[in-house]
Amino acid sequence: MSSEPTLQAWHLPVPPLVQQTAQGPRIQLWLKAAVLPQQVVLRCEPDNEEWQVSMAPQETVAGWQAYAAWLPLNPAEAQQRYCFKLLWPDDHCWFGPEGLSRLPLERLRQFTLAIPSPHPAWVADQLFYQVYVDRFAPGDGPHLIQDGEYVHQAKGKPVRRLPWDAPLTAQDASCQFYGGDLDGLTSKLDYLQQLGVTALYLNPIFCSPSVHKYDTQDYFRVDAHLGGNPALVRLRQATRARGMRLILDGVFNHTGDTCPWFDRYGQTEQGAAWHSDSPYRDWYHFVNGQAQCWKGNPGLVKLDYASPGVMETLYAGRDSVVRHWLREPYAIDGWRLDVAHMLGEGGTARGNLHHLAGIYRAARQENPQAYLLGEHFGDAREWLQQGVEDGAMNYSGFALPVRAFLAGVDVAYQPIRLDAAQCAAWLEHYRAGLSQPQQLCLFNQLDSHDTRRFLTLLGGDLARMELALCWLYGWIGVPCLFYGTEIGLSGDNDPFNRPPFPWQAPDSWQSGLLSLCRQLGQWRRQSQALRRGGCAILYAAGESLVFVRQWGEEAWLFALQRSGEAQIRLTMPPGLTGPWQLRWGTGVLQGAQDDCLLALSGTGASLWQLSAGE
């Protein structure tokens, strides 16, 4: 159709483009074209069968034409999916979250409302901080691990207690401790609040022989070397007094081989490893007398969820692990589920969704606002769309495309060349079909305990690191800093990405990154658009990517320039016509309110704010 190349469409599934009324959601779409369509249709499935609701023309603003209709709801589902069909006398096209399409949009590529939202509303307002407890803040007292205190049996090596400023080494890394504990973390809450942090995610803290603690020995005891259960109570009391949230790492796919249920080293008389009549024998899956282990690691023995005992103990029972820590005096706010996609029956992931749904129900019965967050390095959308978790560690939908664009490597650290348009397509395709509330629950990080530090990936490029941080705080989802990212900690893969936080050497901190993180945290705390707004990419080509966050009359514009210079013409949709106030960076935005020229130069991010009433 002759009008299609010049056609522009604008919709976000948030106010003011979606308004909740007594008749249901009122949906508004804006179009701009040399030849507008003769008919605009709101396509939906209120009874799982296609409906096409004619949209009535509304006001016209600067060449943009508004259309509106009420969305018929499907009472059988919380997920309300819709898209738009634009018709001319001789042709038509579709419009959805990924833009205009010549082809009909399948259900999982449509706009999605969640009415009512099943996800905890508090998550979207947070700034998370991930803490690897042994390395964050030094503890004090006789409970701290001592050099040579015991032999880490899976490694056959005595544990070591290193000075806080000792360098990391790869040899026997899981046996090397630095003496951080939960009271040390509690003592640093002032620092974290000054950074804008409102929620903590802790790597595993339950009793285990290793420093990483993914080899759980006892799910009902916080490791004594971290301060034990009383230290967690003290931390929880301190965070609650400050209005901070807390989630813990739930390692429910496997236990450590020292767990009494398995007991590889014969410390009890009932361990499944040695006794075929053990009450825990069916808690693990044995093939030719050998228990199945996580990715072949003998220290991490896979639980078999076909066993009623495993289900009862981990999630189904009244006093299950999942429920226990959600109760007073701990009252954590949720769980991060380690390798969530891998747990299941018979040494495999069979029944995975069924058991994750059980974990989800148990947590929600204990706390209706509990946050369930799954770890997935790959595509998490199957689990998200099945409703067995609120969010995912958003590697596939954020960290990996950002890494590919800025660092030029993929998930396996192999080279990849990606321009801004390809990066934008990756980002937009991944989140299409996820409701706005679920997108707000996605857990966005640049780096974590399982990846190289992002500054290391960038080869120490501070300009690109600042750009990445602006992207992290601006993109839809809840941002999380891995401890020390804000001061420029660097490091290769495990164990070198887990250094002690250099409290004793503030001169080593990248003060510019810290200042930026504090400023971004303040803006996010003050801005409904940054916390809850819709998200759309306005421009992506070559080295430049521009996106907007909008909620009501408030909006933020993020212009990201990987390198070089760019002159970009932006046609601003209604409601985004300025005036814009530059908050960060050196970009220049000028021109008519709806037709702007954006000038970008050099690596960096430029941020503008459009506030209500301006």
Short mmCIF file of C-alpha atoms in Angstrom, two decimals, residues 120-427:
data_model
loop_
_atom_site.label_atom_id
_atom_site.label_comp_id
_atom_site.label_asym_id
_atom_site.label_seq_id
_atom_site.Cartn_x
_atom_site.Cartn_y
_atom_site.Cartn_z
CA PRO A 120 3.79 -8.54 43.36
CA ALA A 121 3.28 -4.83 42.82
CA TRP A 122 6.21 -3.79 45.03
CA VAL A 123 8.89 -5.27 42.79
CA ALA A 124 8.72 -2.58 40.11
CA ASP A 125 9.67 0.13 42.62
CA GLN A 126 12.92 -1.49 43.74
CA LEU A 127 16.60 -1.13 43.01
CA PHE A 128 18.19 -4.48 43.89
CA TYR A 129 21.75 -5.17 45.00
CA GLN A 130 23.24 -8.66 44.77
CA VAL A 131 25.50 -9.65 47.66
CA TYR A 132 27.97 -12.54 47.74
CA VAL A 133 28.14 -12.47 51.51
CA ASP A 134 31.67 -13.81 52.14
CA ARG A 135 33.14 -11.09 49.89
CA PHE A 136 31.04 -8.01 50.64
CA ALA A 137 31.83 -6.81 54.16
CA PRO A 138 34.21 -8.37 56.71
CA GLY A 139 32.74 -9.82 59.86
CA ASP A 140 34.12 -9.97 63.35
CA GLY A 141 34.01 -12.64 66.04
CA PRO A 142 34.87 -16.24 66.84
CA HIS A 143 32.17 -17.60 64.52
CA LEU A 144 34.19 -16.67 61.42
CA ILE A 145 35.81 -19.53 59.56
CA GLN A 146 39.39 -20.28 60.58
CA ASP A 147 42.27 -21.30 58.34
CA GLY A 148 42.29 -25.11 58.09
CA GLU A 149 39.18 -25.47 60.26
CA TYR A 150 37.91 -28.45 58.26
CA VAL A 151 38.54 -30.34 55.05
CA HIS A 152 36.26 -29.56 52.13
CA GLN A 153 35.66 -33.21 51.38
CA ALA A 154 34.41 -32.85 47.80
CA LYS A 155 37.69 -31.09 46.96
CA GLY A 156 39.88 -33.01 49.39
CA LYS A 157 41.41 -29.74 50.57
CA PRO A 158 41.40 -27.87 53.89
CA VAL A 159 39.55 -24.56 53.83
CA ARG A 160 41.60 -21.38 53.87
CA ARG A 161 40.87 -18.02 55.49
CA LEU A 162 42.58 -15.26 53.53
CA PRO A 163 43.22 -11.64 54.52
CA TRP A 164 40.62 -9.24 53.09
CA ASP A 165 43.14 -7.66 50.73
CA ALA A 166 44.68 -10.96 49.53
CA PRO A 167 44.42 -11.53 45.77
CA LEU A 168 42.04 -14.12 44.36
CA THR A 169 43.48 -17.35 43.01
CA ALA A 170 41.87 -20.06 40.87
CA GLN A 171 43.34 -22.98 42.79
CA ASP A 172 40.79 -24.56 45.16
CA ALA A 173 38.62 -21.45 44.85
CA SER A 174 35.59 -23.00 46.56
CA CYS A 175 37.75 -23.59 49.66
CA GLN A 176 38.92 -19.98 49.97
CA PHE A 177 37.09 -17.72 52.42
CA TYR A 178 37.63 -14.06 53.24
CA GLY A 179 35.41 -13.74 56.31
CA GLY A 180 32.45 -11.66 55.23
CA ASP A 181 29.25 -12.26 57.16
CA LEU A 182 25.66 -11.08 57.54
CA ASP A 183 26.42 -8.62 60.34
CA GLY A 184 29.06 -7.09 58.10
CA LEU A 185 26.39 -6.63 55.45
CA THR A 186 24.04 -5.08 58.02
CA SER A 187 26.75 -2.58 58.92
CA LYS A 188 26.85 -1.37 55.29
CA LEU A 189 23.15 -0.59 54.87
CA ASP A 190 23.82 3.16 55.13
CA TYR A 191 26.15 2.92 52.15
CA LEU A 192 23.59 0.93 50.18
CA GLN A 193 20.79 3.37 50.93
CA GLN A 194 22.97 6.27 49.81
CA LEU A 195 23.38 4.33 46.57
CA GLY A 196 19.59 4.17 46.24
CA VAL A 197 19.35 0.44 46.96
CA THR A 198 15.94 -0.64 48.26
CA ALA A 199 16.20 -4.45 48.04
CA LEU A 200 18.84 -7.15 48.58
CA TYR A 201 19.34 -10.45 46.77
CA LEU A 202 21.76 -12.71 48.66
CA ASN A 203 23.66 -15.59 47.13
CA PRO A 204 23.14 -18.79 49.18
CA ILE A 205 23.59 -18.42 52.92
CA PHE A 206 22.53 -21.85 54.19
CA CYS A 207 24.91 -24.28 55.86
CA SER A 208 27.38 -25.78 53.36
CA PRO A 209 31.11 -26.57 53.18
CA SER A 210 31.98 -24.31 50.23
CA VAL A 211 32.32 -20.55 49.97
CA HIS A 212 29.73 -20.37 47.17
CA LYS A 213 27.19 -22.42 49.17
CA TYR A 214 25.37 -23.90 46.21
CA ASP A 215 26.13 -27.29 47.82
CA THR A 216 23.51 -27.05 50.57
CA GLN A 217 24.02 -29.20 53.64
CA ASP A 218 21.10 -27.95 55.76
CA TYR A 219 18.25 -25.87 54.32
CA PHE A 220 16.98 -24.86 57.75
CA ARG A 221 20.19 -23.33 59.11
CA VAL A 222 22.04 -20.23 58.03
CA ASP A 223 25.73 -21.11 57.93
CA ALA A 224 27.32 -20.47 61.34
CA HIS A 225 30.32 -18.82 59.68
CA LEU A 226 27.97 -16.17 58.27
CA GLY A 227 26.49 -15.58 61.72
CA GLY A 228 23.80 -18.25 61.80
CA ASN A 229 20.05 -17.74 62.00
CA PRO A 230 20.32 -14.90 64.57
CA ALA A 231 22.41 -12.82 62.14
CA LEU A 232 19.74 -13.22 59.45
CA VAL A 233 17.13 -12.03 61.96
CA ARG A 234 19.27 -8.98 62.74
CA LEU A 235 19.68 -8.23 59.04
CA ARG A 236 15.95 -8.63 58.46
CA GLN A 237 15.07 -6.35 61.33
CA ALA A 238 17.50 -3.72 60.03
CA THR A 239 16.21 -3.91 56.45
CA ARG A 240 12.59 -3.69 57.54
CA ALA A 241 13.33 -0.67 59.69
CA ARG A 242 14.65 1.00 56.51
CA GLY A 243 11.84 -0.19 54.27
CA MET A 244 14.16 -2.52 52.34
CA ARG A 245 13.21 -5.86 50.80
CA LEU A 246 15.16 -9.13 51.00
CA ILE A 247 15.16 -12.23 48.81
CA LEU A 248 17.25 -15.37 49.25
CA ASP A 249 18.77 -17.88 46.84
CA GLY A 250 16.85 -21.16 46.82
CA VAL A 251 19.02 -24.04 45.57
CA PHE A 252 16.29 -26.63 45.15
CA ASN A 253 17.59 -28.57 42.13
CA HIS A 254 20.37 -30.31 44.06
CA THR A 255 21.91 -30.71 47.48
CA GLY A 256 25.53 -30.87 48.45
CA ASP A 257 27.01 -34.33 48.85
CA THR A 258 27.50 -33.63 52.59
CA CYS A 259 23.76 -33.14 53.09
CA PRO A 260 22.63 -35.81 55.62
CA TRP A 261 19.97 -36.93 53.14
CA PHE A 262 22.77 -38.08 50.82
CA ASP A 263 25.86 -38.26 53.07
CA ARG A 264 28.57 -39.31 50.62
CA TYR A 265 31.19 -39.39 53.40
CA GLY A 266 29.32 -41.66 55.82
CA GLN A 267 28.73 -39.26 58.68
CA THR A 268 25.30 -40.75 59.45
CA GLU A 269 23.70 -44.17 59.22
CA GLN A 270 20.81 -43.16 56.97
CA GLY A 271 22.41 -41.40 54.01
CA ALA A 272 21.13 -42.40 50.57
CA ALA A 273 24.68 -42.67 49.21
CA TRP A 274 25.48 -45.78 51.24
CA HIS A 275 22.20 -47.32 52.31
CA SER A 276 19.76 -48.74 49.79
CA ASP A 277 17.14 -48.86 52.55
CA SER A 278 17.70 -45.24 53.50
CA PRO A 279 14.49 -43.23 53.97
CA TYR A 280 16.10 -40.73 51.60
CA ARG A 281 17.07 -43.21 48.89
CA ASP A 282 14.26 -42.18 46.55
CA TRP A 283 15.09 -38.48 47.13
CA TYR A 284 17.89 -38.99 44.58
CA HIS A 285 17.97 -40.82 41.26
CA PHE A 286 20.44 -43.69 41.01
CA VAL A 287 21.61 -45.33 37.79
CA ASN A 288 23.80 -48.43 38.23
CA GLY A 289 24.34 -47.42 41.83
CA GLN A 290 25.47 -43.91 40.94
CA ALA A 291 23.43 -40.84 41.89
CA GLN A 292 22.70 -38.31 39.17
CA CYS A 293 24.58 -35.07 39.73
CA TRP A 294 24.14 -31.55 38.41
CA LYS A 295 26.10 -31.33 35.14
CA GLY A 296 28.28 -34.23 36.33
CA ASN A 297 29.56 -32.40 39.43
CA PRO A 298 29.79 -35.05 42.18
CA GLY A 299 29.50 -32.45 44.93
CA LEU A 300 26.07 -31.32 43.69
CA VAL A 301 23.63 -34.24 43.81
CA LYS A 302 20.37 -33.80 41.93
CA LEU A 303 17.13 -34.13 43.89
CA ASP A 304 14.38 -36.36 42.45
CA TYR A 305 11.03 -34.59 42.62
CA ALA A 306 9.22 -37.87 41.90
CA SER A 307 9.78 -38.54 45.60
CA PRO A 308 6.91 -37.42 47.86
CA GLY A 309 9.51 -36.71 50.53
CA VAL A 310 11.33 -34.17 48.36
CA MET A 311 8.11 -32.40 47.46
CA GLU A 312 6.90 -32.35 51.06
CA THR A 313 10.20 -31.07 52.45
CA LEU A 314 11.03 -28.51 49.80
CA TYR A 315 7.65 -26.97 49.07
CA ALA A 316 4.45 -28.97 49.61
CA GLY A 317 4.53 -29.47 53.38
CA ARG A 318 3.19 -27.03 55.92
CA ASP A 319 6.72 -26.57 57.29
CA SER A 320 8.56 -26.81 53.98
CA VAL A 321 11.78 -24.93 53.23
CA VAL A 322 9.97 -22.54 50.88
CA ARG A 323 7.44 -21.63 53.57
CA HIS A 324 9.82 -21.61 56.55
CA TRP A 325 11.89 -18.60 55.54
CA LEU A 326 8.85 -16.62 54.40
CA ARG A 327 7.60 -16.70 58.00
CA GLU A 328 8.60 -14.64 60.99
CA PRO A 329 11.13 -13.90 62.30
CA TYR A 330 12.81 -14.00 58.88
CA ALA A 331 9.85 -13.02 56.67
CA ILE A 332 11.89 -12.81 53.48
CA ASP A 333 10.15 -11.22 50.49
CA GLY A 334 10.78 -13.96 47.96
CA TRP A 335 13.06 -16.54 46.39
CA ARG A 336 15.52 -16.55 43.54
CA LEU A 337 15.31 -20.11 42.21
CA ASP A 338 18.69 -21.46 41.13
CA VAL A 339 18.66 -23.24 37.71
CA ALA A 340 14.87 -23.17 37.92
CA HIS A 341 14.42 -24.84 34.54
CA MET A 342 16.45 -27.93 35.53
CA LEU A 343 14.72 -29.32 38.61
CA GLY A 344 12.44 -32.29 38.02
CA GLU A 345 11.98 -36.02 38.25
CA GLY A 346 14.15 -39.05 37.56
CA GLY A 347 17.43 -37.18 37.24
CA THR A 348 15.92 -35.00 34.51
CA ALA A 349 13.72 -31.90 34.20
CA ARG A 350 10.59 -34.02 33.75
CA GLY A 351 7.64 -32.43 35.54
CA ASN A 352 9.55 -29.17 35.85
CA LEU A 353 6.61 -26.81 35.32
CA HIS A 354 4.42 -28.83 37.67
CA HIS A 355 6.89 -28.58 40.54
CA LEU A 356 7.70 -24.94 39.91
CA ALA A 357 3.98 -24.24 40.02
CA GLY A 358 3.92 -26.02 43.39
CA ILE A 359 6.77 -23.87 44.69
CA TYR A 360 4.97 -20.77 43.40
CA ARG A 361 1.68 -21.71 45.10
CA ALA A 362 3.36 -22.55 48.40
CA ALA A 363 5.20 -19.24 48.50
CA ARG A 364 2.09 -17.28 47.59
CA GLN A 365 -0.01 -19.06 50.20
CA GLU A 366 2.54 -18.03 52.80
CA ASN A 367 2.92 -14.48 51.47
CA PRO A 368 0.57 -13.31 48.68
CA GLN A 369 3.18 -10.70 47.68
CA ALA A 370 6.18 -13.06 47.57
CA TYR A 371 8.45 -12.57 44.53
CA LEU A 372 9.47 -15.74 42.66
CA LEU A 373 12.44 -15.17 40.39
CA GLY A 374 13.85 -17.90 38.15
CA GLU A 375 17.44 -18.22 36.98
CA HIS A 376 17.58 -18.91 33.24
CA PHE A 377 20.60 -18.20 31.07
CA GLY A 378 18.53 -19.20 28.07
CA ASP A 379 15.04 -18.22 26.95
CA ALA A 380 12.82 -17.91 30.04
CA ARG A 381 9.58 -17.04 28.26
CA GLU A 382 8.05 -20.51 28.49
CA TRP A 383 8.24 -20.35 32.29
CA LEU A 384 7.13 -16.72 32.44
CA GLN A 385 4.15 -17.33 30.17
CA GLN A 386 3.17 -20.45 32.12
CA GLY A 387 2.85 -18.37 35.28
CA VAL A 388 5.25 -20.41 37.44
CA GLU A 389 7.46 -17.42 38.27
CA ASP A 390 7.01 -13.66 38.40
CA GLY A 391 10.27 -12.76 36.74
CA ALA A 392 13.52 -14.18 35.46
CA MET A 393 17.15 -13.19 35.71
CA ASN A 394 16.89 -11.42 32.39
CA TYR A 395 20.01 -12.66 30.64
CA SER A 396 18.31 -13.41 27.32
CA GLY A 397 16.09 -10.33 27.29
CA PHE A 398 18.59 -7.73 28.52
CA ALA A 399 22.10 -8.74 29.63
CA LEU A 400 23.03 -10.71 26.52
CA PRO A 401 21.84 -8.21 23.88
CA VAL A 402 23.50 -5.37 25.80
CA ARG A 403 26.70 -7.43 26.11
CA ALA A 404 26.61 -8.25 22.40
CA PHE A 405 26.12 -4.61 21.39
CA LEU A 406 28.63 -3.01 23.76
CA ALA A 407 31.22 -5.76 24.31
CA GLY A 408 30.95 -7.71 21.06
CA VAL A 409 30.63 -11.16 22.66
CA ASP A 410 27.76 -13.59 23.15
CA VAL A 411 26.72 -15.82 26.06
CA ALA A 412 29.79 -18.04 25.50
CA TYR A 413 32.08 -14.98 25.17
CA GLN A 414 32.48 -15.72 21.46
CA PRO A 415 32.66 -12.75 19.08
CA ILE A 416 29.49 -11.24 17.64
CA ARG A 417 28.94 -8.10 15.58
CA LEU A 418 25.60 -6.46 16.24
CA ASP A 419 24.34 -3.07 15.12
CA ALA A 420 21.73 -1.07 17.00
CA ALA A 421 18.84 -2.22 14.80
CA GLN A 422 19.69 -5.88 15.43
CA CYS A 423 20.07 -5.24 19.16
CA ALA A 424 16.71 -3.44 19.22
CA ALA A 425 15.03 -6.32 17.37
CA TRP A 426 16.44 -8.76 19.95
CA LEU A 427 15.22 -6.67 22.89
#
